[in-house]
mmCIF file of C-alpha atoms in Angstrom:
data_model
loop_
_atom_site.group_PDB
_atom_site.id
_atom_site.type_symbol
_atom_site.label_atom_id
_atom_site.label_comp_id
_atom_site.label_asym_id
_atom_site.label_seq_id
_atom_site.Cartn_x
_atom_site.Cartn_y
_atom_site.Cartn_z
ATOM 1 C CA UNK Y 170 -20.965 -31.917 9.535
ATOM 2 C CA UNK Y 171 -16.879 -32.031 10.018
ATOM 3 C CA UNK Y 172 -16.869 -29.116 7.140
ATOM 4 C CA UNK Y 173 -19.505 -27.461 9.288
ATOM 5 C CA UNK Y 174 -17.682 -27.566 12.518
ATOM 6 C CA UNK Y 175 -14.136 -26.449 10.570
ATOM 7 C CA UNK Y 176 -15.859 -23.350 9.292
ATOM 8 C CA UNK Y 177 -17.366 -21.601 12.809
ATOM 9 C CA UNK Y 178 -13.849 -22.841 14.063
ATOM 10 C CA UNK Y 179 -12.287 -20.536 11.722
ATOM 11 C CA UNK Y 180 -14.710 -17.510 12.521
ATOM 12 C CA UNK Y 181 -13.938 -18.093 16.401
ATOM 13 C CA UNK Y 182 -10.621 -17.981 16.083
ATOM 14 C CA UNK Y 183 -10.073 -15.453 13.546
ATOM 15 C CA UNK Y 184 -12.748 -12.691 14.504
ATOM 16 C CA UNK Y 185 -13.627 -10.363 11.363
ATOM 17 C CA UNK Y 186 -13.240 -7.000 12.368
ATOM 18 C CA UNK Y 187 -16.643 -5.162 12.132
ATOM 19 C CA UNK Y 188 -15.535 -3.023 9.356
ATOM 20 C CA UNK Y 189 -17.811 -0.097 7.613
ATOM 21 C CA UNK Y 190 -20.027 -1.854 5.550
ATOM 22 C CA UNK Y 191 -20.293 1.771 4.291
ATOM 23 C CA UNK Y 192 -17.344 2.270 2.159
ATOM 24 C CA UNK Y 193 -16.575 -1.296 1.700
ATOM 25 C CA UNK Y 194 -18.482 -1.386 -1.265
ATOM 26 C CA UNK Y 195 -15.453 -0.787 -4.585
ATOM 27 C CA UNK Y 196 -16.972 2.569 -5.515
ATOM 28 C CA UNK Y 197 -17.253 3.998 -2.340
ATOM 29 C CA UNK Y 198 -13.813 3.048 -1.598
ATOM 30 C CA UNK Y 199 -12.734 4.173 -4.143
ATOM 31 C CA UNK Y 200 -14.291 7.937 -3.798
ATOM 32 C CA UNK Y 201 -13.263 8.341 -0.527
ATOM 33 C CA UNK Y 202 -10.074 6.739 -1.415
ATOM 34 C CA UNK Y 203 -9.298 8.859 -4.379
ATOM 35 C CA UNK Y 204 -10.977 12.597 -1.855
ATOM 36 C CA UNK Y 205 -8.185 11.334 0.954
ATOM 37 C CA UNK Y 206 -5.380 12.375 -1.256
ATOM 38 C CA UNK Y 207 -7.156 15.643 -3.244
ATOM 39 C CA UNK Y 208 -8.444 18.231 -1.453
ATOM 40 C CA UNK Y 209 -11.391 18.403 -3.642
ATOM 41 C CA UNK Y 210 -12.329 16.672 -6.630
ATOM 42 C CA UNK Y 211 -15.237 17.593 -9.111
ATOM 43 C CA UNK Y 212 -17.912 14.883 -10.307
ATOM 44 C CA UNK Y 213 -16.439 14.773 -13.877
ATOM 45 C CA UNK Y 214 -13.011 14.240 -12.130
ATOM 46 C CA UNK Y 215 -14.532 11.436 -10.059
ATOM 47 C CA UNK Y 216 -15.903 9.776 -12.779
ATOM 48 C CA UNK Y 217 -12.527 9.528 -14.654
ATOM 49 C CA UNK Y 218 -10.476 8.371 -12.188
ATOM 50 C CA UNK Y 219 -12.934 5.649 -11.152
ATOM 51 C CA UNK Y 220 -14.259 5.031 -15.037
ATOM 52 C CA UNK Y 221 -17.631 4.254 -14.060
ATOM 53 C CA UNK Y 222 -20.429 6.217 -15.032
ATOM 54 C CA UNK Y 223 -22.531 9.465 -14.268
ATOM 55 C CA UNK Y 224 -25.267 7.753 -12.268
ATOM 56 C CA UNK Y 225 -22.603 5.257 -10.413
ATOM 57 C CA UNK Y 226 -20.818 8.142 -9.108
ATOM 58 C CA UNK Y 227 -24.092 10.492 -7.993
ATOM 59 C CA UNK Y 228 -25.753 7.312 -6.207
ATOM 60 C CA UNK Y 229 -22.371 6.640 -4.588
ATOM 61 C CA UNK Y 230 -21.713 10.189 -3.748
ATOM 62 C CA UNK Y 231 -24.926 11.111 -2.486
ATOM 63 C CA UNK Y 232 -24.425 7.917 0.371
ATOM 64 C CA UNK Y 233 -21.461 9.264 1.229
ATOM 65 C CA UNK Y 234 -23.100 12.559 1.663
ATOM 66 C CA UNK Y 235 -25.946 11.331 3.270
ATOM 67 C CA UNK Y 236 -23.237 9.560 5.957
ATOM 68 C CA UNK Y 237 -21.556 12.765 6.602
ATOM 69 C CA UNK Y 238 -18.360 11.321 4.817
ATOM 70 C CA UNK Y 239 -18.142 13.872 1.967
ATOM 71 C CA UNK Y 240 -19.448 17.351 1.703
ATOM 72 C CA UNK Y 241 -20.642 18.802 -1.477
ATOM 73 C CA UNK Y 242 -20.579 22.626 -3.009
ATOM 74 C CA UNK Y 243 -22.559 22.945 -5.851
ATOM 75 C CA UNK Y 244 -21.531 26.174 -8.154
ATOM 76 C CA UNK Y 245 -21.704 27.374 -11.933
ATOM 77 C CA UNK Y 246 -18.758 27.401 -14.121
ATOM 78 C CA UNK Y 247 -20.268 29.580 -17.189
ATOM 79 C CA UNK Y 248 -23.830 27.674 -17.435
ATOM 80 C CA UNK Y 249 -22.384 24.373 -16.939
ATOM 81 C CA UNK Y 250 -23.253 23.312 -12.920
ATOM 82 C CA UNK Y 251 -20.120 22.138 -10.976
ATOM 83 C CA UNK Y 252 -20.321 19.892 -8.506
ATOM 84 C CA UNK Y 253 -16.718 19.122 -6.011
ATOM 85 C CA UNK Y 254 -16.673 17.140 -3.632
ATOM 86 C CA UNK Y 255 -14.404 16.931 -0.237
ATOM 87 C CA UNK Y 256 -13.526 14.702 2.263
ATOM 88 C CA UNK Y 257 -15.345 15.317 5.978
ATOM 89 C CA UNK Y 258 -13.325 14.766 8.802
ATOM 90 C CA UNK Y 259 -16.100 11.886 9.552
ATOM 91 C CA UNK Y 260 -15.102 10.448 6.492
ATOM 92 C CA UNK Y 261 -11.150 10.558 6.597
ATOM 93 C CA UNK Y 262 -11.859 9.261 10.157
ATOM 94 C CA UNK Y 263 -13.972 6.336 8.488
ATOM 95 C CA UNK Y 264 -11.267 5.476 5.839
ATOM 96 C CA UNK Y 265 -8.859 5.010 8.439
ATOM 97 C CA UNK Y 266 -10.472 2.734 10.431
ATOM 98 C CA UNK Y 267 -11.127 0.968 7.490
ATOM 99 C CA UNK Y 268 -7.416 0.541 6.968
ATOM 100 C CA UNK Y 269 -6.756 0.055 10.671
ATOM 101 C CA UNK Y 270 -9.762 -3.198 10.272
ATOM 102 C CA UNK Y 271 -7.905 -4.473 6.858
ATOM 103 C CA UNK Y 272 -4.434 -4.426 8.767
ATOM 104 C CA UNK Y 273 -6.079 -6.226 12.120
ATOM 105 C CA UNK Y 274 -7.361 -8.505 9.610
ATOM 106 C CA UNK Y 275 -4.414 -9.191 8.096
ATOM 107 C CA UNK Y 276 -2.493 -9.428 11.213
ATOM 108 C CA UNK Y 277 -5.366 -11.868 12.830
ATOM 109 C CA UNK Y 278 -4.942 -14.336 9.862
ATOM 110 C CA UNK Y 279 -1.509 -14.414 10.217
ATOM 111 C CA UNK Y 280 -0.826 -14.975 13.901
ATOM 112 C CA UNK Y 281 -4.497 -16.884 14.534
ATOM 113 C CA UNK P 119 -10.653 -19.730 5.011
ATOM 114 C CA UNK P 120 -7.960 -17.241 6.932
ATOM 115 C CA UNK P 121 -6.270 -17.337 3.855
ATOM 116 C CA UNK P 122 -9.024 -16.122 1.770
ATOM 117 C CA UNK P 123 -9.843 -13.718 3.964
ATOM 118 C CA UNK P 124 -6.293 -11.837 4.637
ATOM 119 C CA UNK P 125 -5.986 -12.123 0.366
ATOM 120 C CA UNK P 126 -9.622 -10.165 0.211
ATOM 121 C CA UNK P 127 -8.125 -7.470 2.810
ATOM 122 C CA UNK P 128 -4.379 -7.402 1.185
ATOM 123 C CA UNK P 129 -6.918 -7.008 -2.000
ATOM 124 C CA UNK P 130 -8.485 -4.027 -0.542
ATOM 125 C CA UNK P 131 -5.638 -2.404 0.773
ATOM 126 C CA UNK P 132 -4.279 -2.776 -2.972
ATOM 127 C CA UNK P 133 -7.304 -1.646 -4.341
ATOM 128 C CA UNK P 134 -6.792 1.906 -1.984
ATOM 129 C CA UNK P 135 -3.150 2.566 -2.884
ATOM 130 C CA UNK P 136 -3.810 1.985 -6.429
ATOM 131 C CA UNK P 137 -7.013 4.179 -6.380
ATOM 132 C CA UNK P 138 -4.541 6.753 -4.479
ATOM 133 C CA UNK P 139 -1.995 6.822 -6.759
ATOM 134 C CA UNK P 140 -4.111 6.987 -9.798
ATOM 135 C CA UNK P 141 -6.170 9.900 -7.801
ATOM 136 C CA UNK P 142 -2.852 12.016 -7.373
ATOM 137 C CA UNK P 143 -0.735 10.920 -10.444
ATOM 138 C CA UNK P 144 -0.993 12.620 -13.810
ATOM 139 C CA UNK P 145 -0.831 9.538 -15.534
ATOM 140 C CA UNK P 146 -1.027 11.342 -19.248
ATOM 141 C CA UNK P 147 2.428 11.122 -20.335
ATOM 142 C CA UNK P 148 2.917 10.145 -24.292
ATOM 143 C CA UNK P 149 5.503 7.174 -24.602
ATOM 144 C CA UNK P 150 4.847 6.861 -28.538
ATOM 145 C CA UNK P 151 5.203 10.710 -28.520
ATOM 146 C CA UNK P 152 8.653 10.944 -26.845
ATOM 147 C CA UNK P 153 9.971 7.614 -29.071
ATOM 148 C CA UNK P 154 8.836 10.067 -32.074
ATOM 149 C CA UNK P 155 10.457 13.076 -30.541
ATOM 150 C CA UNK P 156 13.726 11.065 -29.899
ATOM 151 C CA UNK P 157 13.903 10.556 -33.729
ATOM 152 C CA UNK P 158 13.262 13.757 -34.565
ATOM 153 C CA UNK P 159 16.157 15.025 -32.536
ATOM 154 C CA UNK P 160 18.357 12.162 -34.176
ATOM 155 C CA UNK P 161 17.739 13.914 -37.401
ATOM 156 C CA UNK P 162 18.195 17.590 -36.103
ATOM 157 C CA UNK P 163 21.443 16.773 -34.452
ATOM 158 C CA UNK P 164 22.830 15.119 -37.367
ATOM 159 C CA UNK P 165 21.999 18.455 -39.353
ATOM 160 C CA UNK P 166 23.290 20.839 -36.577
ATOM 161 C CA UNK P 167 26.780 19.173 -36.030
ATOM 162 C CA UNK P 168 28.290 20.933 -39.234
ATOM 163 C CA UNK P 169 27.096 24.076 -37.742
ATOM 164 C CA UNK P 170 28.985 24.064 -34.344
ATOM 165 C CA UNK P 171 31.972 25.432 -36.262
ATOM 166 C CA UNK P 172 30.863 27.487 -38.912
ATOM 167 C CA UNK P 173 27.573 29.192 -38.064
ATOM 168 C CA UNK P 174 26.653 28.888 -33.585
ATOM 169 C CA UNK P 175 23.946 31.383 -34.858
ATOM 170 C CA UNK P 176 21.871 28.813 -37.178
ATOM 171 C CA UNK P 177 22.672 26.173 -35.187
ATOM 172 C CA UNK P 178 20.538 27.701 -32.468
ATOM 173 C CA UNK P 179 17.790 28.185 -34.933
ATOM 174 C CA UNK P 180 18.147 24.625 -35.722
ATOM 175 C CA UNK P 181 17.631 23.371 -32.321
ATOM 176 C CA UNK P 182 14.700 26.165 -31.158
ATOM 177 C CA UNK P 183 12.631 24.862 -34.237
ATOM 178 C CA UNK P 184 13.457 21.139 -33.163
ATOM 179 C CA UNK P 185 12.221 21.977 -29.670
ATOM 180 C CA UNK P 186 8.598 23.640 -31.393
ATOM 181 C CA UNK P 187 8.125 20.343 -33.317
ATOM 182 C CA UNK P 188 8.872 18.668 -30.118
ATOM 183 C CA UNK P 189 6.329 20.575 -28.232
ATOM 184 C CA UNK P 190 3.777 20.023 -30.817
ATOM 185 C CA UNK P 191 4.147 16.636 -31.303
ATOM 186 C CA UNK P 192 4.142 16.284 -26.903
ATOM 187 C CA UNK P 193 1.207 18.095 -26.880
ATOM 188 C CA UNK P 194 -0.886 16.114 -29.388
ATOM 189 C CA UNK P 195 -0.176 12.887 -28.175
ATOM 190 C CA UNK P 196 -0.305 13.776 -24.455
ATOM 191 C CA UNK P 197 -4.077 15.152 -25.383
ATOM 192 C CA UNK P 198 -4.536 12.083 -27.769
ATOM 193 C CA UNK P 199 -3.638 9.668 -24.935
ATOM 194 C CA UNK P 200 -5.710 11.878 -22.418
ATOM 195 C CA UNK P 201 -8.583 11.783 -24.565
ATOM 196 C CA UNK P 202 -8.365 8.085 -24.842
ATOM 197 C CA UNK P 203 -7.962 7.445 -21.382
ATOM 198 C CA UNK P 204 -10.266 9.783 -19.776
ATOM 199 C CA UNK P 205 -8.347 11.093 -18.012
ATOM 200 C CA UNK P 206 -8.872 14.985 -17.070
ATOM 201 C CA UNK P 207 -6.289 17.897 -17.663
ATOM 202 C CA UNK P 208 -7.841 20.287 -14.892
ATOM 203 C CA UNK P 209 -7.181 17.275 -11.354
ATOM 204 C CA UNK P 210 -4.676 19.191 -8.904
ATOM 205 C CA UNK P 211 -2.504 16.293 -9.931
ATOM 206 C CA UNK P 212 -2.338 18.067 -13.699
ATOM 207 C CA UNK P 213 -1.784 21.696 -12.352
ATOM 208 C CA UNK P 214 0.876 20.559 -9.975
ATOM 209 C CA UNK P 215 2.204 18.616 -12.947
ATOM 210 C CA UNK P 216 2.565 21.390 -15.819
ATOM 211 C CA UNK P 217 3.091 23.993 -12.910
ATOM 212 C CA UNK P 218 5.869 22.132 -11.914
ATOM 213 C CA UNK P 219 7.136 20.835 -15.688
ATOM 214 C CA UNK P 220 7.013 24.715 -17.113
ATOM 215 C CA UNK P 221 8.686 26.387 -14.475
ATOM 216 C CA UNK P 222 12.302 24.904 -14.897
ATOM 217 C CA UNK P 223 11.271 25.286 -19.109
ATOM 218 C CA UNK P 224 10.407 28.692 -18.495
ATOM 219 C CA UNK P 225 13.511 29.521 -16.573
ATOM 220 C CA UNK P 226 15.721 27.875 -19.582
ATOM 221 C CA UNK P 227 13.977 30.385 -21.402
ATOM 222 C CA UNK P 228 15.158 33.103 -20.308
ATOM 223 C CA UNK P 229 18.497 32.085 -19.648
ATOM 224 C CA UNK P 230 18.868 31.002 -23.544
ATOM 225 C CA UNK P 231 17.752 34.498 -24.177
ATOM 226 C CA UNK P 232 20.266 36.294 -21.821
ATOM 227 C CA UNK P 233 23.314 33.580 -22.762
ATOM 228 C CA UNK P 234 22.549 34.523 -26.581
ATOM 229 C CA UNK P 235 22.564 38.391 -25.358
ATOM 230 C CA UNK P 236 26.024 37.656 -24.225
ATOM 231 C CA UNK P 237 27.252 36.929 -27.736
ATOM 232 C CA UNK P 238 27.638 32.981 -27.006
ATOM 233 C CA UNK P 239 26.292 29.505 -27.570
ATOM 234 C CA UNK P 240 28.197 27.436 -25.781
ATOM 235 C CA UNK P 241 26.644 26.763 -22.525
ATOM 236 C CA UNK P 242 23.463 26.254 -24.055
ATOM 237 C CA UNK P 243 23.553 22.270 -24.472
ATOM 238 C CA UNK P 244 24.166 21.945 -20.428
ATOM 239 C CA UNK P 245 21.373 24.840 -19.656
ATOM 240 C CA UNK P 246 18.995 23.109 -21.949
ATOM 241 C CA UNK P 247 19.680 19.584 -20.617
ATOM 242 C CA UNK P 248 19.600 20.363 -16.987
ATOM 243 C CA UNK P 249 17.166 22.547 -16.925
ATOM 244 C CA UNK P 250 14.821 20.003 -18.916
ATOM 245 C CA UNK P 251 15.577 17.078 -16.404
ATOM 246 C CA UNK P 252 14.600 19.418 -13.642
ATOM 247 C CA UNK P 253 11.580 19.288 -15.104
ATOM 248 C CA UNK P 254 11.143 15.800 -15.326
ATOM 249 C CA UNK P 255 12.706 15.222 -11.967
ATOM 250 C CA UNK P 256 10.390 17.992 -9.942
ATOM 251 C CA UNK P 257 7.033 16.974 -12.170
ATOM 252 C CA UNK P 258 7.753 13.474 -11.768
ATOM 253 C CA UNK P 259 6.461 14.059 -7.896
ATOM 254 C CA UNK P 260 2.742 14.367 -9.649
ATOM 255 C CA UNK P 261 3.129 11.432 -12.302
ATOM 256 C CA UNK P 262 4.218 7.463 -13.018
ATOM 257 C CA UNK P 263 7.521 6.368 -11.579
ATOM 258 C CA UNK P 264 9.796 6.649 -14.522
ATOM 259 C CA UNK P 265 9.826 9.892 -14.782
ATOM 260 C CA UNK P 266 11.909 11.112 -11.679
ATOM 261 C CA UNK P 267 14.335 8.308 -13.288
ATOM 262 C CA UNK P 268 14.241 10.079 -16.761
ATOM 263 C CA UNK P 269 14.755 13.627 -15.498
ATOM 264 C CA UNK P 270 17.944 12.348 -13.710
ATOM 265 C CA UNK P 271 19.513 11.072 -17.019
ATOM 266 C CA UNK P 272 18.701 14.282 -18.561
ATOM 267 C CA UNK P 273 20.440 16.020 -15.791
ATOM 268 C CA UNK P 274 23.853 13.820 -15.711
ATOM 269 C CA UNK P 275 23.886 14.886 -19.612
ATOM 270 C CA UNK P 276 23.713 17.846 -18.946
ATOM 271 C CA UNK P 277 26.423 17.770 -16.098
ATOM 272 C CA UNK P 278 28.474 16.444 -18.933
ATOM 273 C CA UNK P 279 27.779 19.274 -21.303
ATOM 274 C CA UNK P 280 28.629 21.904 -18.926
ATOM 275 C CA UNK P 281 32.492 20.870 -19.491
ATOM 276 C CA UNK P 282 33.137 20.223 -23.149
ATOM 277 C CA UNK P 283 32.813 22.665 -26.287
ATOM 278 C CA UNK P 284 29.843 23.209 -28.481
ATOM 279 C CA UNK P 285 30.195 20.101 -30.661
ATOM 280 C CA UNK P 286 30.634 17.473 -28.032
ATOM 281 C CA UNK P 287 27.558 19.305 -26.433
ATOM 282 C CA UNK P 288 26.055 19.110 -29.915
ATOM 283 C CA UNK P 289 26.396 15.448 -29.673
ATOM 284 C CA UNK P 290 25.479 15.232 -26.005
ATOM 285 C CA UNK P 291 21.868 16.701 -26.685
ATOM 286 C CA UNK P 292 21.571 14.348 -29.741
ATOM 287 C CA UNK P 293 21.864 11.198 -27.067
ATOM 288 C CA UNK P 294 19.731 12.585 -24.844
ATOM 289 C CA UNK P 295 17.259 14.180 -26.620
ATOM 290 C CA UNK P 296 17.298 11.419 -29.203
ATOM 291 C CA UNK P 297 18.333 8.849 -27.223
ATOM 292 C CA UNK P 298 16.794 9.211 -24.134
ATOM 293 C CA UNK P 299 13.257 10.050 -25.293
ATOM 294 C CA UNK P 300 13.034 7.136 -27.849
ATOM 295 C CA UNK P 301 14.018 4.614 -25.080
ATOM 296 C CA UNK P 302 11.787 5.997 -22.242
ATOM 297 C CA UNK P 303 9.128 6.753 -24.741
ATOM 298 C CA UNK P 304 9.267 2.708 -25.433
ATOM 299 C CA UNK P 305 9.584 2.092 -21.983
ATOM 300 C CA UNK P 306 6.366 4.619 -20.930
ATOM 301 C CA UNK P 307 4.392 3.017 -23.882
ATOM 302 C CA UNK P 308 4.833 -0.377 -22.881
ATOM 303 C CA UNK P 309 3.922 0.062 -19.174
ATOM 304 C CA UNK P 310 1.985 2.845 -19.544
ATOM 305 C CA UNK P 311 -0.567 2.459 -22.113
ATOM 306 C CA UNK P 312 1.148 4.098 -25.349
#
């Protein structure tokens, strides 16, 4: 009961910021993370840097997509299809409130 | 509780910069490669030194076939250790890398060429040297920490050079070429996955 009591103290006093559940998830992050600092990046290019594999990154991607955060230009290279991604300006908007909600968070815990 | 949950957000915020850095860093560089280069410049500035005084000419031709063995042996390990890691030569962190690596190279080049035109050798230990840590120093922007660090060396070498005769410089390329290389090249391996 006392444990009970401690623990919705704690969530009263120290309010969790209501973050994007979106591109909390590691792989997400990590795309949009990875997008914020290349102007484009091509699937095989997102798959390396995250090391994950070729149906990871399309379900991941395709989210993303479907959120507005990334936009996607699909083109041939010889007869092997390219696929790049970009950043939206949704999506660079939704990072950094991300980062914003990770510093409040931070900065809650530490005064609260 | 608070503390758990400012670690899981100082997590995350890791989690981003590290994702960032790897994202824009060409990460490819081949420690093991540059310790074996190091050696091999050892050995081909031991060989070279007699020929300071008695033949500039085939000293030169010493040190241009030292640099192709060091370009081979770079190139295979940097494609061996990008192979093994994954890790794609075509990201704008690569161009920007090699883009900014070969231009300085390129520009020693030429110079070489015209400073041989002109009937001398001298000056040829400081060009190479500076020139080279330009390299590092303005392709380091696009890549791990150490090399900035590494292309500065190579520069204050080659600062040095620029004021003694052909076989101090002689010498001078030996300990950075040589020396240089083999201790970043441990230092890049250890940290920076061979």
């Amino acid at each position: 009961m006392a444990a009970k009591t401690a623990a919705k103290r704690v969530v009263v006093e120290t309010p969790i910021p209501d973050f994007d559940r979106l591109i909390h998830e590691k792989t997400r992050l990590a795309i949009v993370s990875a997008l914020a600092v290349n102007s484009t990046l091509t699937f095989n290019e997102l798959k390396a840097i995250l090391k994950t594999t070729d149906g990871n990154v399309s379900v991941h991607t395709r989210k993303l997509e479907e959120a507005n955060y990334l936009s996607c230009k699909k083109s041939f290279e010889g007869r092997m299809p390219r696929t790049e991604y970009s950043l939206t300006a949704a999506g660079r908007r939704a990072l950094q409130r991300y980062l914003d909600h990770m510093e409040a968070l931070i900065n809650n815990v530490r005064t609260g | 509780m608070p503390d758990a949950l400012r670690d899981h957000a100082v997590d995350n915020l890791r989690y981003i910069r590290e994702t960032m850095e790897r994202a824009s860093a060409f990460t490819s560089i081949p420690g093991w490669g540059g310790f074996v280069i190091g050696l091999t410049a050892l050995f081909t500035t031991v060989i070279a030194e007699p020929m300071t005084a008695w033949n500039p000419r085939r000293w030169l031709a010493v040190w241009l076939l030292e640099a192709a063995v060091a370009a081979a042996i770079g190139g295979l390990t940097m494609w061996r250790k990008g192979v093994r890691a994954g890790t794609p030569f075509t990201t704008s962190a690569a161009r920007r890398f090699f883009i900014s690596y070969f231009a300085p190279l390129i520009a020693g080049a030429i110079l070489t060429v015209a400073i041989v035109r002109g009937g001398t050798v001298a000056p040829l230990p400081s060009v190479w040297l500076l020139l080279y840590g330009v390299a590092f120093v303005s392709s380091g922007a696009f890549s791990i920490r150490v090399i900035p660090a590494m292309g500065v060396c190579f520069m204050l070498f080659g600062a040095a050079a620029a004021f003694v005769p052909l076989a101090v410089g002689n010498l001078l390329l030996g300990a950075a070429f040589g020396g240089l290389h083999i201790i970043f090249g441990l230092i890049i391996a250890r940290n920076y996955g061979g």
